[in-house]
């Protein structure tokens, strides 16, 4: 019996020595192998999968997809803002959900169902507050960016004829300097500024009779002007936020005067930062035109005829070109306008149902989502070659982490 035990012990010890030697060799090999470079958030971005309620995390330099984040709910009209460090993103879902995701771990860190119907949001200048703009119920809600705890609930209440205390849908929400947010009330024809310096007692500044049905808005890159497009009439409403006593000024009034109104197949968006040099490039509602506006005088200086009804009009980071996508039936096209000659220099067809475009941080490429083609195309902005295509199920919005350092996005 002792002999059998000794033989077994000897065999087991030999096996353990062999295993130990193998482990040591493997460890040494691992040490000799090159260490992967750490991943910086400035290279990352998110692509919304509107049909599946997912986010695809992408690397903008490698032009690759790194993985997916699932469980985001209804993303049929989703938008995203970033924490200052670019590692966290806040996703506003159409179903009213606000979700905080981690781009590095590709996980959901917090999630709240804050409304019944939401179409976007903003993050404060210091990165501490996140605000959601809501259709149902109408108003904004403001949350602690770290925990998503509710900080303030500001209903968009106004007195309509025969309907005192009615709530308006909120659009055009953007961040301003300090802990302030500016937004438009579609049903009330108003613009409000909410100052959250004291979150327990928000201070509201209200501008009335700004024009019929503001549908979207932008803040210019310098933070000076807030411009709201008007759906109910030709023209836009603008506020000079640097003025000692800001007032609403109407610009481009009657730009469609004398022309037969066309049906609007998709509401245009103003969130492209389409300001190149001293010129702003804006979509004309329901028309096959891009309006060119001098930002010193806020007068129209030109119009560019385009292939269809523009939805997004977006300027490259250097302002050299403006890219335009369209509503149906022309939503398979993208056109590129040269800002010097104000001529179309390229028409692209990256795939059916182009929904969004996003420039890389320094503008060498643009990423374009084609919902019905189930792909994202990466296009060289200099030669217009397709550099890569990424399969994504029904992609829509594309949001890069470089937005973290930009005002009003």
Short mmCIF file of C-alpha atoms in Angstrom, two decimals, residues 104-241:
data_model
loop_
_atom_site.label_atom_id
_atom_site.label_comp_id
_atom_site.label_asym_id
_atom_site.label_seq_id
_atom_site.Cartn_x
_atom_site.Cartn_y
_atom_site.Cartn_z
CA UNK A 104 -14.78 52.03 -22.05
CA UNK A 105 -16.59 49.18 -20.29
CA UNK A 106 -19.48 49.33 -22.78
CA UNK A 107 -22.05 49.06 -20.02
CA UNK A 108 -25.10 50.93 -18.72
CA UNK A 109 -24.24 52.65 -15.43
CA UNK A 110 -27.58 54.31 -14.64
CA UNK A 111 -31.01 54.59 -16.22
CA UNK A 112 -34.22 56.44 -15.37
CA UNK A 113 -37.60 56.59 -17.09
CA UNK A 114 -38.09 60.32 -16.73
CA UNK A 115 -40.90 61.11 -19.19
CA UNK A 116 -43.38 59.65 -21.64
CA UNK A 117 -41.91 61.11 -24.81
CA UNK A 118 -38.50 62.77 -25.03
CA UNK A 119 -36.52 64.02 -28.03
CA UNK A 120 -33.18 65.18 -26.69
CA UNK A 121 -31.19 66.93 -24.02
CA UNK A 122 -28.11 68.89 -23.03
CA UNK A 123 -25.34 68.91 -20.43
CA UNK A 124 -24.31 71.98 -18.45
CA UNK A 125 -21.08 73.86 -19.11
CA UNK A 126 -19.44 72.44 -15.97
CA UNK A 127 -20.68 68.92 -16.69
CA UNK A 128 -22.61 68.53 -13.43
CA UNK A 129 -26.18 68.71 -14.74
CA UNK A 130 -28.01 66.87 -17.52
CA UNK A 131 -31.31 68.23 -18.83
CA UNK A 132 -33.93 66.38 -20.88
CA UNK A 133 -36.45 68.11 -23.16
CA UNK A 134 -39.81 66.43 -23.16
CA UNK A 135 -42.90 66.29 -25.32
CA UNK A 136 -44.91 64.32 -22.74
CA UNK A 137 -45.31 65.83 -20.28
CA UNK A 138 -44.15 69.10 -21.76
CA UNK A 139 -41.18 70.65 -20.00
CA UNK A 140 -37.61 69.91 -18.99
CA UNK A 141 -36.20 67.78 -16.20
CA UNK A 142 -32.70 68.30 -14.83
CA UNK A 143 -30.59 65.54 -13.28
CA UNK A 144 -27.35 65.12 -11.39
CA UNK A 145 -24.88 63.96 -14.05
CA UNK A 146 -23.17 61.54 -11.66
CA UNK A 147 -26.16 59.72 -10.20
CA UNK A 148 -29.09 60.73 -12.46
CA UNK A 149 -30.96 61.86 -9.35
CA UNK A 150 -33.67 64.39 -10.21
CA UNK A 151 -32.57 67.96 -9.45
CA UNK A 152 -35.37 70.05 -10.96
CA UNK A 153 -38.66 69.56 -12.82
CA UNK A 154 -39.68 72.61 -14.86
CA UNK A 155 -43.05 72.20 -16.61
CA UNK A 156 -43.54 74.22 -19.80
CA UNK A 157 -46.85 75.72 -18.72
CA UNK A 158 -48.52 78.57 -20.58
CA UNK A 159 -51.98 80.04 -20.98
CA UNK A 160 -53.48 79.22 -24.36
CA UNK A 161 -56.79 80.78 -25.47
CA UNK A 162 -59.42 78.91 -23.50
CA UNK A 163 -56.79 76.57 -22.05
CA UNK A 164 -55.07 78.09 -19.03
CA UNK A 165 -52.20 76.02 -17.66
CA UNK A 166 -51.61 74.09 -20.87
CA UNK A 167 -48.27 72.31 -21.34
CA UNK A 168 -46.11 72.81 -24.41
CA UNK A 169 -43.77 70.41 -26.14
CA UNK A 170 -40.15 71.47 -25.67
CA UNK A 171 -37.61 71.61 -28.50
CA UNK A 172 -34.25 73.20 -29.22
CA UNK A 173 -32.69 72.63 -25.77
CA UNK A 174 -29.08 73.81 -25.54
CA UNK A 175 -26.54 74.61 -22.85
CA UNK A 176 -25.38 78.14 -22.12
CA UNK A 177 -22.55 79.51 -19.98
CA UNK A 178 -23.01 78.86 -16.30
CA UNK A 179 -25.60 76.35 -15.21
CA UNK A 180 -28.12 77.63 -17.73
CA UNK A 181 -30.22 75.99 -20.41
CA UNK A 182 -32.18 77.62 -23.23
CA UNK A 183 -35.09 76.00 -25.06
CA UNK A 184 -38.17 76.68 -27.18
CA UNK A 185 -41.82 75.91 -26.53
CA UNK A 186 -43.35 74.64 -29.78
CA UNK A 187 -46.98 75.11 -28.76
CA UNK A 188 -46.53 78.38 -26.86
CA UNK A 189 -44.40 80.34 -29.37
CA UNK A 190 -41.94 81.11 -26.60
CA UNK A 191 -38.25 80.74 -25.67
CA UNK A 192 -37.20 80.16 -22.06
CA UNK A 193 -33.86 80.32 -20.26
CA UNK A 194 -33.56 78.29 -17.04
CA UNK A 195 -30.78 79.29 -14.64
CA UNK A 196 -29.88 76.38 -12.35
CA UNK A 197 -27.22 78.18 -10.33
CA UNK A 198 -29.48 77.35 -7.39
CA UNK A 199 -30.98 74.07 -8.50
CA UNK A 200 -33.54 74.15 -5.69
CA UNK A 201 -35.00 77.37 -7.08
CA UNK A 202 -34.48 77.63 -10.86
CA UNK A 203 -34.84 81.13 -12.30
CA UNK A 204 -36.74 81.43 -15.57
CA UNK A 205 -36.46 84.14 -18.21
CA UNK A 206 -39.27 83.97 -20.78
CA UNK A 207 -39.51 85.46 -24.27
CA UNK A 208 -43.03 85.50 -25.75
CA UNK A 209 -44.42 85.91 -29.27
CA UNK A 210 -41.17 84.83 -30.87
CA UNK A 211 -42.88 83.45 -34.00
CA UNK A 212 -45.14 80.53 -34.79
CA UNK A 213 -44.12 77.02 -33.77
CA UNK A 214 -40.37 76.98 -33.12
CA UNK A 215 -39.36 73.45 -34.10
CA UNK A 216 -35.60 73.27 -33.42
CA UNK A 217 -32.76 75.59 -32.54
CA UNK A 218 -29.01 76.00 -32.30
CA UNK A 219 -26.46 78.00 -30.35
CA UNK A 220 -23.69 79.46 -32.51
CA UNK A 221 -20.19 78.09 -31.81
CA UNK A 222 -19.19 81.19 -29.82
CA UNK A 223 -22.27 80.85 -27.60
CA UNK A 224 -23.56 84.28 -28.52
CA UNK A 225 -26.68 83.66 -30.60
CA UNK A 226 -29.59 81.28 -30.11
CA UNK A 227 -31.53 80.74 -33.33
CA UNK A 228 -34.86 78.94 -33.47
CA UNK A 229 -36.36 77.80 -36.75
CA UNK A 230 -40.07 78.47 -37.19
CA UNK A 231 -42.33 75.81 -38.65
CA UNK A 232 -45.50 77.91 -38.68
CA UNK A 233 -44.07 80.71 -40.84
CA UNK A 234 -41.11 81.66 -43.00
CA UNK A 235 -38.33 83.01 -40.85
CA UNK A 236 -36.29 82.40 -37.71
CA UNK A 237 -36.17 83.84 -34.21
CA UNK A 238 -32.80 84.94 -32.83
CA UNK A 239 -31.57 86.11 -29.43
CA UNK A 240 -28.24 87.86 -28.88
CA UNK A 241 -27.31 86.34 -25.53
#
